[in-house]
mmCIF file of C-alpha atoms in Angstrom:
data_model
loop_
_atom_site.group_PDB
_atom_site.id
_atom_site.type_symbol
_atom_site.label_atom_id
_atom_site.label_comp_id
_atom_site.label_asym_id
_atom_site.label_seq_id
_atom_site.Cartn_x
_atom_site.Cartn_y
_atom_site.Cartn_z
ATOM 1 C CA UNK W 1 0.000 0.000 0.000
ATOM 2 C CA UNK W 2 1.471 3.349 -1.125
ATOM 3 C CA UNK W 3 1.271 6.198 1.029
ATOM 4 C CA UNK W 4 -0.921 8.229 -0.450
ATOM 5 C CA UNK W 5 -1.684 12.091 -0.529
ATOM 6 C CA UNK W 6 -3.150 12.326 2.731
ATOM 7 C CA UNK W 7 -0.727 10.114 4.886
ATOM 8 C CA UNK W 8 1.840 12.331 3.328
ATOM 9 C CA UNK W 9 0.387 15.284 4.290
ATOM 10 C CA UNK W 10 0.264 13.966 7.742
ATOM 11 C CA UNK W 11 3.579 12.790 8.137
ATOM 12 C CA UNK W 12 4.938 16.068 6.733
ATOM 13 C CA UNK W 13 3.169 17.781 9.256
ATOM 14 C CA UNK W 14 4.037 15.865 12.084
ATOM 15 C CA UNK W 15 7.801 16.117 10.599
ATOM 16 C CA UNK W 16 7.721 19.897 10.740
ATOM 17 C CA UNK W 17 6.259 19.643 14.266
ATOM 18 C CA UNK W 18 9.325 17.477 15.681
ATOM 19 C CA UNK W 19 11.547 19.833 13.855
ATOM 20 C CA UNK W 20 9.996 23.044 16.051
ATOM 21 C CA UNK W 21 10.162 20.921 19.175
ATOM 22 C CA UNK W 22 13.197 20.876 21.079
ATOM 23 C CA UNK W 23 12.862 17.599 22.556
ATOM 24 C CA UNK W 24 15.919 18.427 25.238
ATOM 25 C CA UNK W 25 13.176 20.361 26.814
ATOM 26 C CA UNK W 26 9.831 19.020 25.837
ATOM 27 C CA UNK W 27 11.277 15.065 26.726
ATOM 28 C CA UNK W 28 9.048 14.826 30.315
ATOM 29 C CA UNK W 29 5.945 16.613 28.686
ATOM 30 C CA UNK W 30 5.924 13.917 25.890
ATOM 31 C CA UNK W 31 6.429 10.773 28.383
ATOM 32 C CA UNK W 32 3.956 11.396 30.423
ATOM 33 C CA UNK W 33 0.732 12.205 27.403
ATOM 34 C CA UNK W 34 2.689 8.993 26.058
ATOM 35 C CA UNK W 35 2.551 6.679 29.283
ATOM 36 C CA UNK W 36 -1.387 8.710 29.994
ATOM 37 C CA UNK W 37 -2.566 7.607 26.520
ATOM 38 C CA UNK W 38 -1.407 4.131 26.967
ATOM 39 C CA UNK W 39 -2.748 3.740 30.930
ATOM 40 C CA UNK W 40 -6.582 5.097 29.121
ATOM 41 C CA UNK W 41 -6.042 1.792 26.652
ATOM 42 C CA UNK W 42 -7.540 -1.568 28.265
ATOM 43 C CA UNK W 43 -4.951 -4.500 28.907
ATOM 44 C CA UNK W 44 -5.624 -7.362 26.103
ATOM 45 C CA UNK W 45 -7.747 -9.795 27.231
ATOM 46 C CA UNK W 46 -6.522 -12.356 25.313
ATOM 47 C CA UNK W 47 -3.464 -12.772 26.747
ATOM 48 C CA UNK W 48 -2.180 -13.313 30.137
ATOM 49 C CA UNK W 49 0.045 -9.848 31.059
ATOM 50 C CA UNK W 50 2.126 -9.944 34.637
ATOM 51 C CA UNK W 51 4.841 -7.374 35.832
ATOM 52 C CA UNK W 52 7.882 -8.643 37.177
ATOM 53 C CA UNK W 53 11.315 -7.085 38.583
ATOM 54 C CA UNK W 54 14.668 -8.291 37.618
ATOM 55 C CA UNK W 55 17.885 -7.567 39.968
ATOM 56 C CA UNK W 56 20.600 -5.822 38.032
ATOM 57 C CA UNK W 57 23.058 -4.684 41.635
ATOM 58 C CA UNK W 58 20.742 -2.375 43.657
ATOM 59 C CA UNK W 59 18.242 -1.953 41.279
ATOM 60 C CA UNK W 60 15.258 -3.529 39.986
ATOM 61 C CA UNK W 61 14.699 -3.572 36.248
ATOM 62 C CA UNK W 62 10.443 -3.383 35.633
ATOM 63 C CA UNK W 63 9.615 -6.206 32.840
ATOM 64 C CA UNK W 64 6.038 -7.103 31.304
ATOM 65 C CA UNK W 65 5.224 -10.616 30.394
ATOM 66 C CA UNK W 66 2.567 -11.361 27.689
ATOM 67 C CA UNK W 67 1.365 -15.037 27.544
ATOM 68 C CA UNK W 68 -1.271 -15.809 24.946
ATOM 69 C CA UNK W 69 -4.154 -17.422 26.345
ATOM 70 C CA UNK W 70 -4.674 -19.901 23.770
ATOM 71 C CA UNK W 71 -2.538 -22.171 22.307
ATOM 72 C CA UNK W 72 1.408 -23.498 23.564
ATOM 73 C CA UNK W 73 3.836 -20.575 23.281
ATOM 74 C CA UNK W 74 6.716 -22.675 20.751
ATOM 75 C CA UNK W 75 9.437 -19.500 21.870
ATOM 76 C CA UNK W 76 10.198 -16.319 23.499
ATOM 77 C CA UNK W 77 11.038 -12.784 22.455
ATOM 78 C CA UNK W 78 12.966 -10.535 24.426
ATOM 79 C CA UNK W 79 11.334 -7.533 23.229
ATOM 80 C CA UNK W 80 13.399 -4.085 23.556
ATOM 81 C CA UNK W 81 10.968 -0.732 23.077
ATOM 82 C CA UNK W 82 11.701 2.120 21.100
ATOM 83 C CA UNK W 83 11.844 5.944 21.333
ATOM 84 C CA UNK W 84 14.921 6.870 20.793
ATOM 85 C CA UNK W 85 16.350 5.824 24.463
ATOM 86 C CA UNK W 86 14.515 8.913 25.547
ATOM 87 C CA UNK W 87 10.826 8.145 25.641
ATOM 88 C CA UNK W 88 9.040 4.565 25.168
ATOM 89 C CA UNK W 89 7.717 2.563 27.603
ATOM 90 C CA UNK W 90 6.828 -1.115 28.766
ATOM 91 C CA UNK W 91 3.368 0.607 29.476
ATOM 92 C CA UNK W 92 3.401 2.384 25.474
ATOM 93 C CA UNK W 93 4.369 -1.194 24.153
ATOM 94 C CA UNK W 94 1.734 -3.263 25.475
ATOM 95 C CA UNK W 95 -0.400 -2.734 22.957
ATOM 96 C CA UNK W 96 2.363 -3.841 20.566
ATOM 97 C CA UNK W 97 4.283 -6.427 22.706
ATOM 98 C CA UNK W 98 0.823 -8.674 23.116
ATOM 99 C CA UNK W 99 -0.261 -8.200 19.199
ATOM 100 C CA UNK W 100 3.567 -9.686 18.739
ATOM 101 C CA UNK W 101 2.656 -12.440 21.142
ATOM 102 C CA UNK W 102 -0.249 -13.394 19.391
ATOM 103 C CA UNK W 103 0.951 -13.114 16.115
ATOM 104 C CA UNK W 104 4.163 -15.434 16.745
ATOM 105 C CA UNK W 105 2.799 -17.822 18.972
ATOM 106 C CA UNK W 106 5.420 -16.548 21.570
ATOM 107 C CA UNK W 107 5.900 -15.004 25.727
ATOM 108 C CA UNK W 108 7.184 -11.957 24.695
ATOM 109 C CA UNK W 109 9.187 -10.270 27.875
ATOM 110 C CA UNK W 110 9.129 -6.245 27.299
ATOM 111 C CA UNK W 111 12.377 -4.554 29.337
ATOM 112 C CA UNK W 112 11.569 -1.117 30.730
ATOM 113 C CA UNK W 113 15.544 0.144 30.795
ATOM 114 C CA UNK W 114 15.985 3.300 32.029
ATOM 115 C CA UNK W 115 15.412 6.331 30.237
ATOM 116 C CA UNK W 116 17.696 9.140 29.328
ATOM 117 C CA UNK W 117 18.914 11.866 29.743
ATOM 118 C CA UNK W 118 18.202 10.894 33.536
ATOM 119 C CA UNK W 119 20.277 7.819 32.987
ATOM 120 C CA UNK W 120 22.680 8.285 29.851
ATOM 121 C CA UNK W 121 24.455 5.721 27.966
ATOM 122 C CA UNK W 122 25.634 2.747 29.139
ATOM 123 C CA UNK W 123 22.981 2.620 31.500
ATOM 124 C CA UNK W 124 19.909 1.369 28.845
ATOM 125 C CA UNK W 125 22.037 -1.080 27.145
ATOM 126 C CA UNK W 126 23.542 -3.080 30.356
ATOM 127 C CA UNK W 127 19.925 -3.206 31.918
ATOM 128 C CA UNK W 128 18.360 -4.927 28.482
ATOM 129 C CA UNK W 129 22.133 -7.168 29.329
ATOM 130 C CA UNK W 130 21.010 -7.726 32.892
ATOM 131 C CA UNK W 131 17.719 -9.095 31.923
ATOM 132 C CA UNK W 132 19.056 -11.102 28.808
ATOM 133 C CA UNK W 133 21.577 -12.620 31.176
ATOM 134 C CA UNK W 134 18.803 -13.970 33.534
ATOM 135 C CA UNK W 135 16.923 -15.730 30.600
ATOM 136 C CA UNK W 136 19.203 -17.197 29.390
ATOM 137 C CA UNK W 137 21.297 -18.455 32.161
ATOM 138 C CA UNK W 138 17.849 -19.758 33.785
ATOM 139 C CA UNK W 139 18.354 -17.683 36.911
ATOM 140 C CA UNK W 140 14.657 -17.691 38.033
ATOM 141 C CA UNK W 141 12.792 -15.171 35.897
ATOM 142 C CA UNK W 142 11.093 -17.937 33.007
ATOM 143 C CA UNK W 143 12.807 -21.346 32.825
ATOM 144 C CA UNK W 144 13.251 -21.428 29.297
ATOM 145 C CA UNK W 145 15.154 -23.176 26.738
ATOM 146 C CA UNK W 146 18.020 -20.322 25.628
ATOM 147 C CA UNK W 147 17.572 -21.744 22.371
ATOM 148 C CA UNK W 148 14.334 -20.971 21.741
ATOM 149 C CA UNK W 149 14.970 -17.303 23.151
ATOM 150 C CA UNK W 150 15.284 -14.308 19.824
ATOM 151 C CA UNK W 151 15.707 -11.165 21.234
ATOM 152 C CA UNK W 152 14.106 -8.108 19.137
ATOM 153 C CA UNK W 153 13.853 -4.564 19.535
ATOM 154 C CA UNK W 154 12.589 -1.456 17.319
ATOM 155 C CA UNK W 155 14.764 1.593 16.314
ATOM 156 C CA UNK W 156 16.593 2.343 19.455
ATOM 157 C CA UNK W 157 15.582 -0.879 20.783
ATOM 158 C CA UNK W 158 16.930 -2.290 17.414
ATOM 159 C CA UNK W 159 19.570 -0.356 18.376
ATOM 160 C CA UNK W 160 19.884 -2.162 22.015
ATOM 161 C CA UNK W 161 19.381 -5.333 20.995
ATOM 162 C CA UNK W 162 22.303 -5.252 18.538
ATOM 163 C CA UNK W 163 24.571 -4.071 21.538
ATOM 164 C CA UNK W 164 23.255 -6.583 23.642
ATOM 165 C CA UNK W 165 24.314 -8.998 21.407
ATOM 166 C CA UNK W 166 27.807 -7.905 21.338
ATOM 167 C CA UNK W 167 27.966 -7.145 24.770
ATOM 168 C CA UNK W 168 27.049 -11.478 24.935
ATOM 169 C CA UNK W 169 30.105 -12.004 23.022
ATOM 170 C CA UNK W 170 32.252 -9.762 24.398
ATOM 171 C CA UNK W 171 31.514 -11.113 28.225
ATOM 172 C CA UNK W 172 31.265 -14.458 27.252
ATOM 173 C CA UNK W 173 28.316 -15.773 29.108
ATOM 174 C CA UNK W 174 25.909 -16.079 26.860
ATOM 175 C CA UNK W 175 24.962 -15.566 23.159
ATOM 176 C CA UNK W 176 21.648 -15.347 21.616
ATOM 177 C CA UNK W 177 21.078 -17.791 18.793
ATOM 178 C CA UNK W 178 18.685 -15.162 16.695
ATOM 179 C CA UNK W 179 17.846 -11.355 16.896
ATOM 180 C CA UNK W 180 15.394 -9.212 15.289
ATOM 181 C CA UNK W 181 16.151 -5.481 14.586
ATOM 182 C CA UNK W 182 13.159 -3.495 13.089
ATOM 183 C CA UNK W 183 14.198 -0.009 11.555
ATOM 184 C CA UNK W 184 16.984 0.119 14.275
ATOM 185 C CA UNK W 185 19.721 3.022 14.994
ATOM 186 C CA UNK W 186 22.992 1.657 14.345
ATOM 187 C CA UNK W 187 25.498 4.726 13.755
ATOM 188 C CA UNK W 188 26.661 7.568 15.541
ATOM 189 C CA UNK W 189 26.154 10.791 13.140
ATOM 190 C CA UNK W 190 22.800 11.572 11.798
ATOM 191 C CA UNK W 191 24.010 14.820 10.709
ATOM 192 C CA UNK W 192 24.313 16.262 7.293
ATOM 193 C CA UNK W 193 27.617 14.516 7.085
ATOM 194 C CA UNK W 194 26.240 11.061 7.312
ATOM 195 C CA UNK W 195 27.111 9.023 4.912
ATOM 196 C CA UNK W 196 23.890 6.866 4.522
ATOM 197 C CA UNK W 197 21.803 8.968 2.042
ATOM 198 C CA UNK W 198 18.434 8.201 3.635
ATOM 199 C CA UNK W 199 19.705 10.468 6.825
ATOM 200 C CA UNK W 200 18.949 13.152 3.882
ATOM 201 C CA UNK W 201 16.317 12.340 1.515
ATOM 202 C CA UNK W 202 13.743 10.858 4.604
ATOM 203 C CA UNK W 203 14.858 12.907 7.360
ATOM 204 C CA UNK W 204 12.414 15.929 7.071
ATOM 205 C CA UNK W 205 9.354 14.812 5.521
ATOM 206 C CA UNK W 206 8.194 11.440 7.219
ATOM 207 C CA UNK W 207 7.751 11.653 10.528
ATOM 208 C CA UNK W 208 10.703 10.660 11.980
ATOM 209 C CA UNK W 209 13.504 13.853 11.197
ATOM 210 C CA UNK W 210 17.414 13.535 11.415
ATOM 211 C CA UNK W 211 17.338 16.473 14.024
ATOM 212 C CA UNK W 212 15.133 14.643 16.239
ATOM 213 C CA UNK W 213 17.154 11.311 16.280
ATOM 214 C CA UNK W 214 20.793 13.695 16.684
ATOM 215 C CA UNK W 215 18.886 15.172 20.153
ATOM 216 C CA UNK W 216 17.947 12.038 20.958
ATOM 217 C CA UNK W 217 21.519 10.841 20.957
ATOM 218 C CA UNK W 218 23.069 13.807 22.701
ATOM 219 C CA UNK W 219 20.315 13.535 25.724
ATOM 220 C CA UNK W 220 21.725 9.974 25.112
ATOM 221 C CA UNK W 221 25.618 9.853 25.192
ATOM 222 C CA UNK W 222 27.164 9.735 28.112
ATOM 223 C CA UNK W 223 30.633 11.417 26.899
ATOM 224 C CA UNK W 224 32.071 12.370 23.404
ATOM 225 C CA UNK W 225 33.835 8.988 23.774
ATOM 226 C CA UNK W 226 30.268 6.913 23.701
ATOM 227 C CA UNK W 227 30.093 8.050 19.627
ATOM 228 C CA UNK W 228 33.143 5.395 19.239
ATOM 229 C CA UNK W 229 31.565 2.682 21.521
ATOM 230 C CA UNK W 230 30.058 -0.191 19.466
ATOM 231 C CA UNK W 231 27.724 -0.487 22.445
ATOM 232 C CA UNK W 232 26.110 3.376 21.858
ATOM 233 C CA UNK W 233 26.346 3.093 17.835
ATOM 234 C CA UNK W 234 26.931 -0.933 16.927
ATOM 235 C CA UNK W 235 28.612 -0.088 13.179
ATOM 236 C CA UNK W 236 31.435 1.291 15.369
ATOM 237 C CA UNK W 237 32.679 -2.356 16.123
ATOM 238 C CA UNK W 238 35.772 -3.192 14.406
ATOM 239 C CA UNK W 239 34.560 -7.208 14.557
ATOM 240 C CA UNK W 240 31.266 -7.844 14.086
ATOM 241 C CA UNK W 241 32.049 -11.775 13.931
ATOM 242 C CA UNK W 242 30.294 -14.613 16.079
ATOM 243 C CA UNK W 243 26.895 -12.638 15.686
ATOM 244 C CA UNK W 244 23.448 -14.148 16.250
ATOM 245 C CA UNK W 245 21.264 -15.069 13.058
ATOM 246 C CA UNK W 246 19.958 -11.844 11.994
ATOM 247 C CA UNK W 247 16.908 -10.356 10.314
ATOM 248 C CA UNK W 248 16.916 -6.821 9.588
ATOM 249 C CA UNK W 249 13.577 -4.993 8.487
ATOM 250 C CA UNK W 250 14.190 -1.566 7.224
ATOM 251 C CA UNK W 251 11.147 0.643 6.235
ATOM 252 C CA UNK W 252 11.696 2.669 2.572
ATOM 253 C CA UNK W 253 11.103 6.585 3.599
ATOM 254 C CA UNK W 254 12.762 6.116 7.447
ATOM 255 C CA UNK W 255 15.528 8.182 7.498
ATOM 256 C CA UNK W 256 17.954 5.057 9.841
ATOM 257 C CA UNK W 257 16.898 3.014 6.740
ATOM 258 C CA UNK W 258 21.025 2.558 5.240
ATOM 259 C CA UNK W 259 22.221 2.236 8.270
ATOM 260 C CA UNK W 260 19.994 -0.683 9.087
ATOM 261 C CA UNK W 261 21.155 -2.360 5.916
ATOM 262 C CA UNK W 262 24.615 -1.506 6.229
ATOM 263 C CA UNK W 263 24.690 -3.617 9.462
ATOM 264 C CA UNK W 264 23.107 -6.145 7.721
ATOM 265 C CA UNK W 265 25.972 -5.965 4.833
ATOM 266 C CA UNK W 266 28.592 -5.589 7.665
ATOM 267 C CA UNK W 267 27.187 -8.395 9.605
ATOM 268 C CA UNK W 268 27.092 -10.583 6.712
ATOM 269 C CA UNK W 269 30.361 -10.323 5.843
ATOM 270 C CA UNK W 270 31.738 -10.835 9.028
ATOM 271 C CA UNK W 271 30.209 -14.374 8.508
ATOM 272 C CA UNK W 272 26.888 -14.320 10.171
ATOM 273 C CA UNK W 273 23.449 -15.639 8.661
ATOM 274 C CA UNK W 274 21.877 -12.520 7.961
ATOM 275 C CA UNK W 275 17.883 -11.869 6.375
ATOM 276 C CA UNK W 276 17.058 -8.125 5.089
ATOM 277 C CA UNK W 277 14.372 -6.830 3.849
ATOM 278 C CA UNK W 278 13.439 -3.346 2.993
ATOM 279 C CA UNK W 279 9.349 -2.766 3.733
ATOM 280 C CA UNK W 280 8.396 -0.802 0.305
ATOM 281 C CA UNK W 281 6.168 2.464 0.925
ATOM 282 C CA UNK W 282 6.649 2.016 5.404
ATOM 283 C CA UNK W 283 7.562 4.699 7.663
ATOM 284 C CA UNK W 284 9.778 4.742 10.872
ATOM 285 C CA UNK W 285 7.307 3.225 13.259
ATOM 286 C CA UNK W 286 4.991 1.617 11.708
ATOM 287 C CA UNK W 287 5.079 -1.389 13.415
ATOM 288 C CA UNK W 288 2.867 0.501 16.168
ATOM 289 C CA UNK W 289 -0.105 0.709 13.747
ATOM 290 C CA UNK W 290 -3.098 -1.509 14.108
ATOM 291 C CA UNK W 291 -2.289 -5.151 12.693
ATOM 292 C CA UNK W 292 -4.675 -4.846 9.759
ATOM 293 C CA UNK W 293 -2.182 -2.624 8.078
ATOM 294 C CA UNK W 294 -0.430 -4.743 4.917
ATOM 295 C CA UNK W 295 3.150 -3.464 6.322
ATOM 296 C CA UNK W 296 2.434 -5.064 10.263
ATOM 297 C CA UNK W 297 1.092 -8.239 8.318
ATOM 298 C CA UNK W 298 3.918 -8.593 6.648
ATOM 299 C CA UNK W 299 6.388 -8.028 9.462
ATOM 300 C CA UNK W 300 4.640 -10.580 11.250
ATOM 301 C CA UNK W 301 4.663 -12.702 8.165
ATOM 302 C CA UNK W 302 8.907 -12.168 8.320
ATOM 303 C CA UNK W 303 9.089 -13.140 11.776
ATOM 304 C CA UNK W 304 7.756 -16.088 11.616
ATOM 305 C CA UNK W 305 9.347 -17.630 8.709
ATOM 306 C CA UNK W 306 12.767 -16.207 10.141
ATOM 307 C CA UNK W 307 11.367 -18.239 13.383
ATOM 308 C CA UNK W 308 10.095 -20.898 12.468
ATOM 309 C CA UNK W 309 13.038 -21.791 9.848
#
């Protein structure tokens, strides 16, 4: 489905919006009418959802389970939310995280990291690490199989899921066997000197703009040396070898969309199994419209082959 006239107009518009905000001062205004909107929205009642804490030193990491109700869950997804490591919330992705549930026959276990600028970088990415490590070491949380865990995340949770993975590698405790990383932030510079063309030719009109995701990353970073760190922007790793087996979904007019697939490429020829696909005519996000949409259908159609294969 094209975007047509309309949905153009709209995304322009909300474009030009998020390029008058200043989101280094509007961040708290726009979590809470986020979380508010979300707490007004039911809880599915087709699945089974239950909060849970995990221990990461002295503090407790929130996570949300979603169990469907029907059927025998065959896997679960370790699901990392988006919004640029500023906003997003385990409460703003339930809607999402038990429609992913459903559609992949899966417990999907939503992380609710901490948030910058109140906690900058490396904070986000070693609390998604802290609850990875109790999966899949079996350390009470759910007793699963750790190969039939995938973690997944979406833009900066794309982002966090790819650093999570290398963090595994690095520390040597564990290593996911698959992960999923839907339009996700892998570089440092989203500036005019980026070299990934869609930075420039989707970063004004659709929704997503590159200003918004270079605030994001500055309310982000911890220190000029985090734009180096593999961890903060994953294409920074000088090895990307010993990956997990990756699918990468990129959507057409998002400008993160050649990063994405440069991973991919870079991931690839580091020697890893590696699935990418470009979503024609989809915009940065899109994965939180409703599930009739052709673009969600199809994502969930990815998913599962890249599952179940």
């Amino acid at each position: 489905m094209a975007i047509n006239k309309a949905m153009r107009a709209a995304l322009k518009t909300i474009a030009y919006l998020n390029l008058n905000v200043d989101i280094k001062k509007s961040y708290k205004v726009e979590r809470h009418f986020e979380n508010l909107g979300a707490r007004l929205r039911p809880l599915p009642t087709e699945y089974s959802v239950w909060d849970h804490v995990v221990s990461s030193g002295d503090y407790e990491i929130p996570v949300r389970v979603f169990l469907p109700k029907k059927g025998k869950p065959r896997r679960l997804l370790l699901f990392f939310h988006g919004g640029g490591w500023v906003l997003g919330s385990i409460e703003s992705y339930t809607e999402m995280c038990s429609r992913l549930a459903g559609a992949s026959s899966s417990i999907v276990v939503s992380v609710d990291y901490r948030l910058a600028p109140e906690y900058r970088f490396p904070t986000a990415p070693e609390d998604c690490y802290a609850v990875a490590r109790e999966l899949f070491l079996g350390n009470g949380l759910l007793h699963v199989d750790p190969s039939n865990i995938t973690i997944i995340g979406d833009s900066a949770g794309g982002n966090l899921a790819a650093a999570v993975s290398l963090m595994a590698r690095d520390r040597g405790e564990f290593l996911p066997p698959r992960q999923i990383l839907l339009y996700p932030a892998t570089a440092a510079d989203h500036s005019e000197n980026s070299p990934f063309e869609s930075i420039r030719t989707n970063g004004y009109d659709y929704l997503l703009t590159s200003k918004r995701v270079e605030d994001m990353l500055e309310l982000y970073k911890g220190s000029g040396a985090d734009s180096v760190n593999p961890y903060f922007a994953p294409l920074e790793a000088a090895d990307l070898s010993r990956q997990p087996r990756t699918l990468i979904i990129t959507a057409e007019y998002c400008p993160l969309r050649d990063e994405g697939e440069f991973y991919g490429k870079r991931l690839e020829t580091a020697g890893n199994q590696v699935e990418l696909y470009r979503m024609k005519d989809a915009f940065h996000g899109y994965m939180m419209l409703p599930p009739h949409f052709v673009h969600v259908k199809k994502t969930y159609e990815l998913i599962n082959n890249f599952l179940d294969n």
